[in-house]
Each structure stands twice: as structure tokens, then as C-alpha cells.
Coordinates of C-alpha atoms and ligand atoms in Angstrom, one line a residue:
M485 CA 10.0 33.5 0.6
S486 CA 7.7 33.4 -2.2
S487 CA 4.2 32.2 -1.7
I488 CA 0.9 31.3 -3.3
R489 CA -2.1 33.4 -2.7
Y490 CA -5.8 32.9 -3.2
T491 CA -8.9 35.0 -2.9
V492 CA -12.0 33.2 -2.6
R493 CA -15.3 34.9 -3.2
F494 CA -19.1 33.9 -3.1
P495 CA -20.8 36.8 -5.2
R496 CA -23.9 34.7 -5.5
P497 CA -23.7 31.8 -3.2
S498 CA -27.3 30.5 -4.2
T499 CA -25.9 29.6 -7.6
H500 CA -23.1 27.1 -5.8
Y501 CA -20.1 28.9 -7.1
A502 CA -16.9 30.0 -5.5
E503 CA -15.0 32.4 -7.5
I504 CA -11.1 32.3 -7.0
E505 CA -8.1 34.5 -7.8
A506 CA -4.8 33.0 -7.5
E507 CA -1.4 34.5 -7.5
F508 CA 1.7 32.2 -8.4
P509 CA 5.5 32.8 -8.3
T510 CA 7.1 32.2 -11.6
S511 CA 10.8 32.1 -10.3
G512 CA 11.6 33.8 -13.8
H513 CA 10.4 30.9 -15.9
P514 CA 9.0 31.7 -19.3
E515 CA 6.3 29.3 -18.5
I516 CA 4.6 27.6 -15.4
Q517 CA 2.2 24.6 -15.1
L518 CA -0.7 24.5 -12.8
F519 CA -2.6 21.3 -11.7
M520 CA -5.6 20.4 -9.8
A521 CA -5.5 17.2 -7.8
V522 CA -7.8 14.5 -8.9
W523 CA -8.6 13.0 -5.6
T524 CA -8.7 13.9 -1.8
P525 CA -6.6 11.7 0.6
G526 CA -8.6 9.4 2.8
S527 CA -11.0 8.8 0.0
Y528 CA -9.3 6.5 -2.6
L529 CA -11.1 7.3 -5.9
V530 CA -10.1 9.5 -8.7
R531 CA -12.9 12.0 -8.8
E532 CA -11.7 14.4 -11.5
Y533 CA -12.1 17.7 -9.6
A534 CA -11.1 19.8 -12.7
R535 CA -14.6 18.8 -14.1
H536 CA -16.1 21.4 -12.0
V537 CA -13.5 24.1 -13.0
E538 CA -14.7 26.8 -15.3
D539 CA -13.2 29.8 -17.3
V540 CA -9.6 29.6 -16.2
R541 CA -7.9 33.1 -17.4
A542 CA -4.4 34.3 -16.7
G543 CA -5.0 38.1 -17.4
N544 CA -3.2 39.0 -20.6
C545 CA -0.9 36.0 -20.5
P546 CA -1.6 33.2 -22.8
I547 CA -3.0 29.9 -21.1
V548 CA -3.5 26.5 -22.5
K549 CA -5.0 23.4 -21.0
T550 CA -2.5 20.4 -21.5
A551 CA -4.2 17.6 -19.6
K552 CA -7.5 16.8 -17.8
N553 CA -6.1 18.6 -14.8
R554 CA -3.0 20.8 -16.0
W555 CA -2.8 24.3 -17.5
T556 CA 0.5 25.8 -18.9
V557 CA 0.8 29.7 -18.6
E558 CA 3.5 31.7 -20.5
T559 CA 4.6 34.3 -18.1
G560 CA 6.3 36.9 -20.5
G561 CA 8.9 37.3 -17.8
A562 CA 6.6 38.4 -14.9
D563 CA 7.5 37.6 -11.5
R564 CA 4.0 36.7 -10.6
I565 CA 1.1 35.4 -12.6
H566 CA -2.5 36.2 -11.7
I567 CA -5.1 33.4 -12.4
S568 CA -8.8 33.5 -12.2
Y569 CA -11.4 30.6 -12.2
R570 CA -14.7 29.6 -11.1
V571 CA -15.5 26.2 -9.3
Y572 CA -19.1 24.7 -9.2
C573 CA -19.6 23.6 -5.5
R574 CA -22.8 21.4 -5.2
E575 CA -21.6 17.9 -4.0
M576 CA -22.7 17.4 -0.4
S577 CA -19.8 15.1 0.8
V578 CA -16.9 15.3 3.1
R579 CA -14.4 15.4 0.3
T580 CA -15.9 17.8 -2.1
N581 CA -17.4 21.3 -2.0
W582 CA -20.8 22.9 -1.1
V583 CA -21.8 26.5 -1.6
E584 CA -25.3 27.7 -0.8
D585 CA -27.1 31.0 0.3
T586 CA -26.2 30.2 4.0
F587 CA -22.8 28.6 4.0
A588 CA -19.7 27.1 2.2
L589 CA -17.8 24.0 2.7
L590 CA -14.5 24.1 0.8
N591 CA -12.1 21.2 0.6
G592 CA -8.6 22.0 -0.7
A593 CA -8.2 19.4 -3.5
P594 CA -11.5 20.3 -5.4
T595 CA -10.9 24.0 -4.9
F596 CA -7.3 25.1 -5.3
L597 CA -5.4 25.0 -8.6
S598 CA -1.6 24.8 -7.6
L599 CA 1.9 25.2 -9.0
V600 CA 3.7 22.1 -10.4
G601 CA 6.9 22.1 -8.4
G602 CA 5.5 24.5 -5.9
R603 CA 3.9 21.9 -3.3
H604 CA 6.4 23.1 -0.8
L605 CA 5.6 26.8 -0.8
P606 CA 3.3 28.5 1.9
H607 CA -0.3 28.9 0.3
H608 CA -2.3 31.7 1.8
V609 CA -6.1 31.7 1.4
R610 CA -8.2 35.0 1.9
L611 CA -12.1 34.5 2.0
I612 CA -14.3 37.4 1.0
L613 CA -17.7 36.4 2.6
P614 CA -21.2 37.7 1.7
P615 CA -22.0 40.3 4.2
E616 CA -24.4 38.1 6.1
W617 CA -22.0 35.5 6.6
K618 CA -19.9 36.3 10.0
T619 CA -17.9 33.2 10.6
S620 CA -15.1 31.0 8.9
I621 CA -13.3 28.2 10.6
S622 CA -10.4 25.7 9.6
G623 CA -7.8 23.6 11.0
L624 CA -5.4 26.3 9.3
P625 CA -3.7 28.9 11.3
Q626 CA -5.3 32.2 10.9
T627 CA -3.3 35.4 10.0
N628 CA -4.1 38.6 11.7
L629 CA -6.4 39.5 9.2
P630 CA -10.1 38.4 9.2
H631 CA -10.9 35.2 7.3
E632 CA -7.3 34.8 6.1
Y633 CA -5.5 31.6 6.7
L634 CA -2.0 30.3 6.0
A635 CA -1.2 26.8 5.0
A636 CA 2.5 25.9 5.4
D637 CA 2.4 23.9 2.1
Y638 CA -0.1 22.3 -0.3
D639 CA -0.5 19.1 1.6
T640 CA -1.6 21.3 4.6
L641 CA -3.9 23.3 2.3
V642 CA -5.5 20.0 1.1
D643 CA -5.6 18.5 4.5
S644 CA -7.6 21.6 5.9
P645 CA -11.0 21.9 4.9
I646 CA -12.8 25.7 5.5
L647 CA -16.2 26.1 6.5
A648 CA -17.8 29.7 6.2
G649 CA -21.3 30.9 7.2
N650 CA -22.9 31.3 10.5
P651 CA -22.4 27.9 12.2
A652 CA -22.7 27.4 16.0
V653 CA -19.3 27.0 17.4
H654 CA -18.7 25.3 20.8
T655 CA -15.3 25.3 22.4
F656 CA -13.7 23.2 25.0
D657 CA -10.0 23.1 26.3
I658 CA -8.1 20.1 27.2
D659 CA -4.6 20.7 28.6
G660 CA -4.9 24.1 27.1
I661 CA -5.5 23.0 23.7
P662 CA -8.8 24.6 22.2
H663 CA -11.1 21.9 20.5
Y664 CA -14.0 23.5 18.4
L665 CA -17.3 21.7 17.7
V666 CA -18.7 23.6 14.5
N667 CA -22.2 22.8 13.9
Q668 CA -23.6 23.8 10.6
G669 CA -27.3 23.6 10.6
E670 CA -27.6 23.2 14.3
E671 CA -31.3 23.4 15.3
P672 CA -33.0 23.0 18.7
V673 CA -33.6 19.1 18.0
W674 CA -29.7 18.6 17.9
D675 CA -28.4 18.1 21.3
A676 CA -25.2 20.4 21.2
A677 CA -24.5 20.3 24.9
R678 CA -24.3 16.5 25.0
A679 CA -22.2 16.2 22.0
V680 CA -19.7 18.6 23.5
A681 CA -19.5 16.5 26.7
D682 CA -19.2 13.1 24.8
L683 CA -16.6 14.6 22.4
E684 CA -14.5 15.8 25.5
T685 CA -14.8 12.3 26.9
I686 CA -13.7 10.7 23.8
V687 CA -10.5 13.3 23.5
R688 CA -9.5 12.7 26.9
H689 CA -9.7 8.9 26.4
Y690 CA -7.5 9.0 23.3
K691 CA -5.1 11.2 25.0
S692 CA -4.4 8.8 27.7
M693 CA -4.3 5.9 25.2
W694 CA -1.8 7.6 22.8
G695 CA 0.0 9.7 25.5
S696 CA -0.4 13.2 24.2
L697 CA -2.6 15.3 21.7
P698 CA -0.2 16.0 18.8
Y699 CA -1.9 19.2 17.5
D700 CA -2.4 23.0 18.6
K701 CA -6.0 23.2 18.1
Y702 CA -8.7 20.6 16.9
V703 CA -11.8 21.4 14.7
F704 CA -14.8 19.1 14.5
L705 CA -16.7 20.2 11.3
N706 CA -20.1 18.7 12.0
L707 CA -22.3 19.4 9.1
I708 CA -26.0 18.7 10.1
T709 CA -27.2 18.5 6.5
E710 CA -29.1 15.0 6.2
A711 CA -25.9 13.6 4.6
G712 CA -23.3 10.9 6.0
G713 CA -19.8 10.2 5.9
G714 CA -16.7 11.4 7.7
L715 CA -13.1 12.4 6.6
E716 CA -10.0 12.6 8.6
H717 CA -7.5 15.4 8.8
K718 CA -4.4 16.0 11.0
N719 CA -6.2 18.5 13.2
S720 CA -9.8 18.4 11.9
M721 CA -12.5 16.1 10.6
V722 CA -15.5 16.6 8.6
I723 CA -18.5 14.6 9.4
M724 CA -22.0 14.8 8.3
T725 CA -25.0 13.8 9.9
S726 CA -28.8 14.1 10.4
R727 CA -30.5 16.8 12.6
W728 CA -32.1 13.6 14.2
S729 CA -29.0 11.9 15.2
T730 CA -29.2 12.9 18.8
S731 CA -32.8 11.8 19.1
T732 CA -32.6 8.1 19.4
R733 CA -29.9 5.8 21.1
K734 CA -29.2 4.0 17.9
A735 CA -28.6 7.2 16.0
W736 CA -26.5 8.7 18.8
C737 CA -24.2 5.6 19.1
G738 CA -23.7 6.0 15.2
W739 CA -22.7 9.6 15.6
L740 CA -20.3 9.0 18.5
S741 CA -18.7 6.1 16.6
L742 CA -18.3 8.1 13.6
A743 CA -16.5 10.9 15.6
S744 CA -14.5 8.3 17.5
H745 CA -13.4 6.8 14.2
E746 CA -12.3 10.1 12.6
F747 CA -10.5 11.1 15.7
F748 CA -8.6 7.8 16.1
H749 CA -7.1 8.8 12.7
V750 CA -5.4 11.8 14.3
W751 CA -2.9 8.9 15.0
N752 CA -3.6 6.1 12.8
V753 CA -3.2 7.3 9.2
K754 CA -2.7 11.1 9.6
R755 CA 0.8 10.4 11.4
L756 CA 1.1 6.6 11.6
R757 CA 0.6 5.8 8.0
P758 CA 1.1 3.1 5.3
A759 CA 4.4 4.0 3.5
E760 CA 2.6 4.3 0.2
L761 CA 0.3 7.2 1.5
G762 CA 2.7 10.0 1.5
P763 CA 4.1 12.2 0.0
F764 CA 0.8 11.8 -2.1
D765 CA 0.5 11.7 -5.9
Y766 CA -2.3 14.0 -6.1
E767 CA -2.8 13.4 -9.8
G768 CA -3.3 9.6 -9.9
E769 CA -3.9 6.5 -7.8
N770 CA -1.9 5.8 -4.6
H771 CA -2.0 2.0 -4.2
T772 CA -1.4 0.4 -0.6
R773 CA -2.1 -3.0 0.9
S774 CA -2.3 -1.7 4.2
L775 CA -5.9 0.0 4.4
W776 CA -7.1 -2.8 6.3
V777 CA -4.8 -1.3 8.9
A778 CA -5.7 2.3 8.3
E779 CA -9.4 1.8 8.4
G780 CA -10.0 -1.7 10.0
I781 CA -7.9 -1.2 13.0
T782 CA -9.5 2.4 13.1
D783 CA -13.0 0.8 13.1
Y784 CA -12.1 -1.8 15.7
Y785 CA -11.1 1.1 18.1
A786 CA -14.0 3.5 17.3
P787 CA -16.5 1.6 19.3
L788 CA -14.0 0.0 21.7
A789 CA -12.9 3.4 22.9
L790 CA -16.5 4.4 23.5
R791 CA -17.0 1.3 25.6
R792 CA -13.6 1.9 27.4
A793 CA -14.7 5.6 28.1
G794 CA -18.1 4.5 29.4
L795 CA -20.1 6.1 26.6
I796 CA -21.7 2.9 25.4
T797 CA -22.4 -0.4 27.2
D798 CA -20.9 -3.7 26.8
A799 CA -24.0 -5.0 25.1
E800 CA -24.0 -2.0 22.6
Y801 CA -20.5 -2.9 22.0
L802 CA -21.1 -6.4 21.2
N803 CA -24.4 -6.2 19.2
G804 CA -25.3 -2.6 18.6
P805 CA -27.9 -0.5 20.4
D806 CA -30.6 -2.6 18.5
G807 CA -29.2 -5.9 18.5
T808 CA -28.1 -6.0 14.9
G809 CA -24.8 -4.2 15.0
G810 CA -21.7 -3.8 17.1
L811 CA -18.8 -6.3 16.6
A812 CA -21.3 -9.2 16.0
G813 CA -22.9 -7.2 13.1
I814 CA -19.6 -6.8 11.5
I815 CA -18.7 -10.4 11.8
H816 CA -22.3 -11.2 10.3
A817 CA -21.6 -8.9 7.5
L818 CA -18.1 -10.5 6.5
Q819 CA -19.5 -14.0 6.8
T820 CA -22.5 -13.5 4.7
T821 CA -20.4 -11.7 2.0
P822 CA -19.5 -14.2 -0.8
G823 CA -16.7 -11.9 -1.9
R824 CA -14.8 -12.8 1.3
L825 CA -13.8 -16.0 -0.5
V826 CA -12.6 -14.1 -3.6
Q827 CA -10.6 -11.1 -2.4
S828 CA -8.1 -10.9 0.5
A829 CA -7.9 -7.9 2.9
E830 CA -4.7 -6.7 1.3
L831 CA -6.0 -7.0 -2.2
A832 CA -9.3 -5.1 -1.2
S833 CA -7.0 -2.4 0.1
F834 CA -4.9 -2.3 -3.1
D835 CA -8.0 -2.3 -5.3
A836 CA -10.0 0.3 -3.3
W837 CA -9.6 2.7 -6.2
I838 CA -11.5 0.5 -8.9
K839 CA -13.6 -1.6 -6.4
L840 CA -14.6 -0.3 -3.0
Y841 CA -15.5 3.0 -4.3
R842 CA -17.1 1.9 -7.4
P843 CA -19.5 -0.7 -6.3
D844 CA -22.0 -2.4 -8.7
E845 CA -24.5 -5.1 -8.4
N846 CA -21.8 -7.9 -8.4
S847 CA -19.5 -6.3 -5.8
T848 CA -21.0 -8.4 -2.9
N849 CA -19.9 -11.6 -4.8
T850 CA -16.3 -10.4 -5.5
T851 CA -15.2 -8.1 -3.1
I852 CA -14.8 -7.5 0.7
S853 CA -14.5 -4.2 2.5
Y854 CA -11.3 -3.6 4.1
Y855 CA -13.2 -1.8 6.8
T856 CA -15.4 -4.9 7.5
K857 CA -12.7 -7.5 7.4
G858 CA -10.1 -5.2 8.8
T859 CA -12.1 -4.8 12.0
V860 CA -12.6 -8.5 12.4
V861 CA -8.8 -9.1 11.8
A862 CA -8.0 -6.3 14.4
W863 CA -10.3 -8.2 16.8
L864 CA -8.6 -11.5 16.0
L865 CA -5.1 -9.9 16.2
D866 CA -5.8 -8.4 19.5
A867 CA -6.8 -11.8 20.9
R868 CA -3.7 -13.4 19.3
L869 CA -1.3 -11.0 21.0
R870 CA -3.1 -11.2 24.3
V871 CA -3.1 -15.2 24.1
A872 CA 0.6 -15.3 22.9
T873 CA 1.9 -13.0 25.8
G874 CA -0.2 -14.5 28.5
G875 CA -2.2 -11.4 28.7
A876 CA 0.7 -9.1 29.1
K877 CA 0.4 -7.4 25.6
S878 CA -2.4 -6.4 23.4
L879 CA -3.1 -4.7 20.1
D880 CA -2.8 -1.3 22.0
D881 CA 0.8 -2.0 22.6
L882 CA 1.3 -3.0 18.9
I883 CA -0.2 0.2 17.6
L884 CA 1.8 2.3 20.1
L885 CA 5.0 0.5 19.0
L886 CA 4.2 1.2 15.3
Y887 CA 3.5 4.9 16.3
S888 CA 6.8 5.4 17.8
R889 CA 8.5 3.9 14.8
H890 CA 6.6 5.1 11.7
S891 CA 4.8 8.2 12.5
G892 CA 7.6 10.4 11.0
E893 CA 8.7 11.0 7.5
T894 CA 8.2 7.4 6.3
G895 CA 5.4 5.2 6.9
F896 CA 5.2 1.4 7.3
T897 CA 5.4 -1.5 4.9
P898 CA 3.2 -4.5 5.2
E899 CA 6.4 -6.3 6.2
Q900 CA 7.3 -3.7 9.0
F901 CA 3.7 -4.1 10.4
K902 CA 4.0 -7.7 10.5
A903 CA 7.5 -7.8 12.0
A904 CA 6.3 -5.4 14.8
A905 CA 3.4 -7.6 15.5
E906 CA 5.7 -10.6 15.9
E907 CA 8.0 -8.5 18.1
V908 CA 5.1 -7.8 20.4
A909 CA 3.7 -11.4 20.4
G910 CA 7.3 -12.9 20.9
T911 CA 6.4 -15.6 18.4
S912 CA 5.9 -16.0 14.7
L913 CA 2.5 -14.7 13.2
R914 CA 3.3 -15.8 9.8
D915 CA 0.4 -18.2 9.6
F916 CA -1.9 -15.8 11.3
F917 CA -1.3 -13.1 8.7
H918 CA -1.2 -15.6 5.8
R919 CA -4.8 -16.6 6.7
T920 CA -6.3 -13.2 7.8
V921 CA -4.9 -10.7 5.4
E922 CA -3.1 -12.3 2.7
T923 CA -5.4 -14.9 1.6
T924 CA -9.2 -15.7 1.4
E925 CA -9.1 -18.5 3.8
E926 CA -12.1 -18.6 6.2
L927 CA -11.2 -16.8 9.6
D928 CA -11.0 -18.9 12.8
Y929 CA -12.9 -17.2 15.6
A930 CA -12.1 -20.0 18.5
E931 CA -9.3 -18.3 20.0
A932 CA -10.9 -14.7 20.1
L933 CA -14.1 -16.2 21.4
E934 CA -12.6 -18.2 24.2
H935 CA -10.1 -15.6 25.3
F936 CA -12.8 -12.8 25.4
G937 CA -15.3 -15.2 27.0
L938 CA -17.9 -14.9 24.3
R939 CA -19.8 -17.2 22.1
F940 CA -21.8 -16.9 18.9
H941 CA -25.5 -17.4 18.9
T942 CA -27.5 -17.5 15.7
A943 CA -31.1 -16.4 16.0
S944 CA -33.5 -17.8 13.3
A945 CA -34.0 -15.1 10.6
D946 CA -37.7 -14.6 11.7
G947 CA -36.5 -14.0 15.3
K948 CA -39.8 -15.4 16.7
T949 CA -40.9 -19.0 15.7
G950 CA -37.3 -20.3 15.5
E951 CA -38.3 -21.8 12.0
G952 CA -36.0 -21.1 9.2
K953 CA -37.3 -18.3 6.8
A954 CA -37.8 -19.1 3.1
W955 CA -35.4 -17.1 1.1
L956 CA -34.5 -16.5 -2.5
G957 CA -31.2 -15.1 -2.1
A958 CA -31.8 -12.0 -4.1
E959 CA -32.4 -8.3 -3.2
T960 CA -35.1 -6.3 -4.8
K961 CA -36.5 -2.9 -5.1
V962 CA -39.8 -1.4 -6.1
D963 CA -39.2 0.8 -9.1
N964 CA -42.0 2.6 -10.9
S965 CA -44.4 0.0 -9.4
R966 CA -42.4 -2.7 -10.6
L967 CA -40.6 -5.4 -8.2
L968 CA -37.1 -5.6 -9.8
V969 CA -34.1 -7.6 -8.7
T970 CA -31.1 -5.6 -7.8
K971 CA -28.6 -8.1 -6.5
I972 CA -28.1 -11.8 -6.6
L973 CA -26.0 -13.4 -3.9
R974 CA -23.5 -16.2 -5.2
G975 CA -24.4 -19.5 -4.0
T976 CA -28.0 -18.8 -3.2
P977 CA -31.2 -20.3 -4.8
A978 CA -31.8 -17.2 -7.0
H979 CA -28.2 -17.4 -8.3
D980 CA -28.4 -21.2 -8.9
A981 CA -31.7 -20.8 -10.6
G982 CA -30.5 -18.2 -13.0
L983 CA -32.4 -15.2 -11.8
N984 CA -31.0 -12.2 -13.1
V985 CA -30.4 -8.6 -11.8
D986 CA -33.0 -6.3 -13.3
D987 CA -35.6 -9.1 -13.8
E988 CA -39.0 -8.1 -12.9
L989 CA -40.6 -10.5 -10.4
L990 CA -44.3 -10.9 -11.3
A991 CA -45.7 -14.1 -9.7
I992 CA -44.8 -17.2 -7.4
D993 CA -46.7 -20.3 -8.5
D994 CA -48.9 -18.2 -10.8
F995 CA -50.2 -16.0 -8.0
R996 CA -49.1 -12.4 -8.4
V997 CA -46.8 -10.9 -6.2
R998 CA -47.4 -7.2 -5.8
P999 CA -44.4 -4.7 -5.5
G1000 CA -43.7 -4.5 -1.8
E1001 CA -45.3 -7.8 -0.7
L1002 CA -42.4 -10.3 -1.5
A1003 CA -41.3 -10.8 2.0
K1004 CA -45.0 -11.3 3.2
R1005 CA -45.5 -13.8 0.5
L1006 CA -42.4 -15.8 1.3
E1007 CA -43.8 -16.3 4.8
N1008 CA -46.2 -18.8 3.4
Y1009 CA -43.6 -21.0 2.2
K1010 CA -40.9 -23.3 3.9
P1011 CA -37.4 -23.7 2.9
G1012 CA -36.8 -26.5 0.6
R1013 CA -40.1 -25.9 -1.4
Q1014 CA -39.9 -25.7 -5.1
V1015 CA -41.7 -22.8 -6.6
S1016 CA -42.1 -21.5 -10.2
L1017 CA -41.3 -17.8 -10.7
L1018 CA -42.9 -15.7 -13.4
L1019 CA -40.5 -12.9 -14.6
A1020 CA -40.4 -10.4 -17.2
R1021 CA -36.9 -10.1 -18.5
R1022 CA -36.5 -7.0 -20.8
D1023 CA -40.4 -7.3 -21.0
K1024 CA -40.5 -10.8 -22.2
L1025 CA -42.3 -13.3 -19.8
T1026 CA -40.1 -16.0 -18.6
R1027 CA -40.6 -19.0 -16.1
L1028 CA -37.8 -20.1 -13.7
D1029 CA -38.0 -23.1 -11.5
L1030 CA -36.4 -22.4 -7.9
T1031 CA -35.9 -24.3 -4.8
L1032 CA -36.3 -21.9 -1.7
G1033 CA -33.4 -21.8 0.6
E1034 CA -33.3 -20.8 4.3
E1035 CA -32.4 -17.2 5.1
P1036 CA -29.2 -17.0 7.2
G1037 CA -29.8 -16.1 11.0
R1038 CA -28.7 -13.0 12.5
L1039 CA -25.4 -13.7 14.3
T1040 CA -25.0 -12.1 17.9
L1041 CA -22.4 -12.4 20.5
T1042 CA -23.2 -13.4 24.1
S1043 CA -21.0 -13.5 27.2
L1044 CA -20.2 -16.9 28.6
Ligands
LIG2316 ZN1 -11.5 6.1 8.3

């Protein structure tokens, strides 16, 4: 069978370039078309990867660029065509490329041109490493040649990031299946032994929850690069973290939650998926109303699995290690985001491409994250299923049922998800889904609180005196020694008084507010007090009268 072959070199890695030679079969056609993906599955934004591609050549064959991410090559009757190009690799994120003197992270979508109509073909990748680099690793199977990998098709190539350099590789086996923790940038301050032990606990927990491990090997690509984020793949993940993330309890819980989240995706998203997410259109947006399932349910289980596996405490699960996170922190975030009354969870999913991944100063007022709301809806749905069945069934039963039905060739539609939930509940959930995911109605927490034996507690914002804290409802930053407004929350004193983003705040009641001292100054006022603000708006001095509000208190969950 014909195949596509790539050779990737890093002749001067400190310049952040990968040089690629590719060989494509022509099947006897007088011309072939090549394309580059515009996005990476799992990260729902068109990123125009072709903008980092340079100097595309086809040997002696004429090649013409025909679209932002497409090229046409005249084959002159040749069986195979040789292409060469360079890719600039200097974006430190889980979905893009990074090349520097000590290592390379290559993702498939931003690296490999492929053949239009040839996605089903095997794609070989051979890496020629700088002499000082000894290791490469990927979820892809290796051929019998060093640093050569074989992707069964283009989807697998895109789903299999490759790391090369000299990373520390830690191995553990579960039921004979090898798992690799690959630490790029491991230093003595990063506690690798603890990470291996806790990852093993997480994997064992999910194996018992889902019934089996659906892969031959699994690779945790952990880039300790002072960056953040994670991206799921069928048999690997890329996560980015700080060298200090094993040093404090809060940071460690954060890393465990990230790893737990991406690992849950082995099942939810990479196998059990919304119908619209596959086969992917790599050259445009792929809209789905079900990202609240894909990400929200995953984010509900990520810390829940840690608690069930004994890696975090009940208190950490409910309120986070520092008392401002956990499930309560997510509910707090939802209930203090005005956009929850504007955008439903289903619409937030659909519009991920133009909204969630493209936030601006007004996003909090007009959008809600499907991660945030999806997590809260998952918790409410878990309670609904438990109450409806007298404790016999839970969200676990629903996702296992969905997995048994929709983890094959086709995914689930929103209607199939809801029908399966009703099947588990044994009753109609029409009103539940109408309220929680189809519309922007306020959520009702009473049933979940009662079932799980919890109640909300709202601490005063100052956390000490129990008195309310005076509040503008604006966020600010200090920029070049100026105190600038960066965000105005809808329905707050700042919003109602007409304060604008980019206004420079100079004084309150004619007393200068130095940059960095706004919070301290507001401690001298009580909610309800009218004040006069002196601002500079595009350098023109302006006064505004504003009645101070009360900062919303921090919501926590306590057991009854
Ligand atoms: Zn995710």
C-alpha cells in the first residue's frame, strides 16, 4: 500500500525551526493537492498553522499555493512527489510546536502537510535528531528504525504529539500495559517519584471505573516549562506545568487535577464523543452543542476521581486546598459571571470557536464557560439521577451506558445524550435539560445540596470582620504607572455609573489613588457610600459619581 513519508530535521534548533521533507504518492494523477490543518482537535479555535510554514518546494515540479492552507503540485507523471518546507516552532502551548536547543515538541496539525484525499494512508515519520539529543517518544508505534514512527492514518498522526530531546522517562506497568511519564525539564525540585505513584493511582482508579484500559501504551508528556494547559489524545496527553508544581499542596492538587482531567478524556471525548467531533474537518470549524459534556463532565470527574482514589480530601474536593477552589469555587465562578444569563451551556459549546477561545474585555458579561457550567450541570445531573432512582443509579451509570453505545464509529447527538439520561433516571428529564443546558435560567441547587448533605456558606468578602466590602465592580491593572480599568461587570456600580474599560483612575473624592492602592483605599469606605471618581479618558479629565456596592462574598460548601 502506498504511504506518506516525512523526514524531520533540526539542523539549528536554537533558531526554532523544524525542516521537513515529505514524500507523497500521486496515484498517477497529473496534479495533487496538499493541505495543512488549521486547528488541533480538542482546542476549538482556527489557528492558521500555515502561517508558520515557509519555503514550500516540490523539487523540479511546479507548485502553486491555492488557498491559505493548500498547495497544488503538478506531478509530471511521477509516482511520488518530494516536498520540502520549514516550520517555525516557537509557541509554548499544548497544541502548537516548540523547538529550542535542548528539545522539540511537535504536534501533528501544525507540522505535517498532508495529501487531500489521502487521510486514510499510513503516515511514516522519521526524526533526525541533533547528535546531543538521545530520546524521542510518542504515543505512535515505533518502527524497527530509531526515531521512526508509523501513524496508521492522518487522524492518528494529528492525535500523536512527539517529544524529542533528553527528557527523563519514568515507566510503570498496569496489567502489562506500559505507561510512560516523560518529564521535559525535570529538575531536582520536581518530585517525579511522587508523580509516578499518584499517576499510577489515577490510572488504576479509572480502569476500575470504566472496566478496562483501551490502549496498548500510554504516554504522559509532561513539559515542565513554566507554561500551562493540557490536551488529550487517544493514548497520550500533553500537559505543561511549573517546576514548582510539586512544592505546595495547592499547586500539586492543580497538577493532579489536570492529569486526571486529560486522562478521563481517554474515554470521554477520545472514544465517547459528540457526533460532530469526527471525522474531523481539519480545514474549518467543527460545531457541536455538546462540549459541556466533553469538558464539563470531564472536569466534574477530574477532582472527584482524585477524592475517590484518596489523593485529595473531602474538604479539598469541596473547597480546594486553600478554601477558594474546588466544587464551591466553580459554583462561585458561575454565579458571579453575568454571562450565565446570556449564553446557555449548549450555545457556549457551539460558539467555542468565536467566543471561549477568543475572550475580550466584555466576555464575562456575555458568555459562560462550558467547562464551568458543564461541571455544575454534571453535579446537578448526578444528584438528579441518584434521587430519581432512590440511590440505585448515578452519573457513572449514564456515562458507562453512553460509552457502551457511542464510543464506536459514530458519536452521540444531544438528543441521544438526553434520552440515555432519561433511560437511567427512569423518568423525564425534559425540564432538567431545558433549564440547565438549553436555556439561561438560574440553576436550582436545592436537590443536589440536600442529596449530598451540603449547604452553601457565604463568607463576607473581607473574610474577617463580617462586614461587607465596598466595591466598584471593575477590574483594574497597573500599566506603565497608570491604574487602568480592564473589565466592567454588568449590573455593578461601575457599569451603572458609566465607568469604561481603559479609563485611568486618578482619584476618589479628590484624593489621589496611587496605582496599586485601590483596594487599600476602598477599605476606608462602606457599601452604599456615594463617591466622586476622577478619571482620565483618552487623557481628558472626567468626573463620575458612583454609589459603591458590596463585593459578593466567597461561596463555600460545608457538610451538614
Ligand atoms: Zn478537556
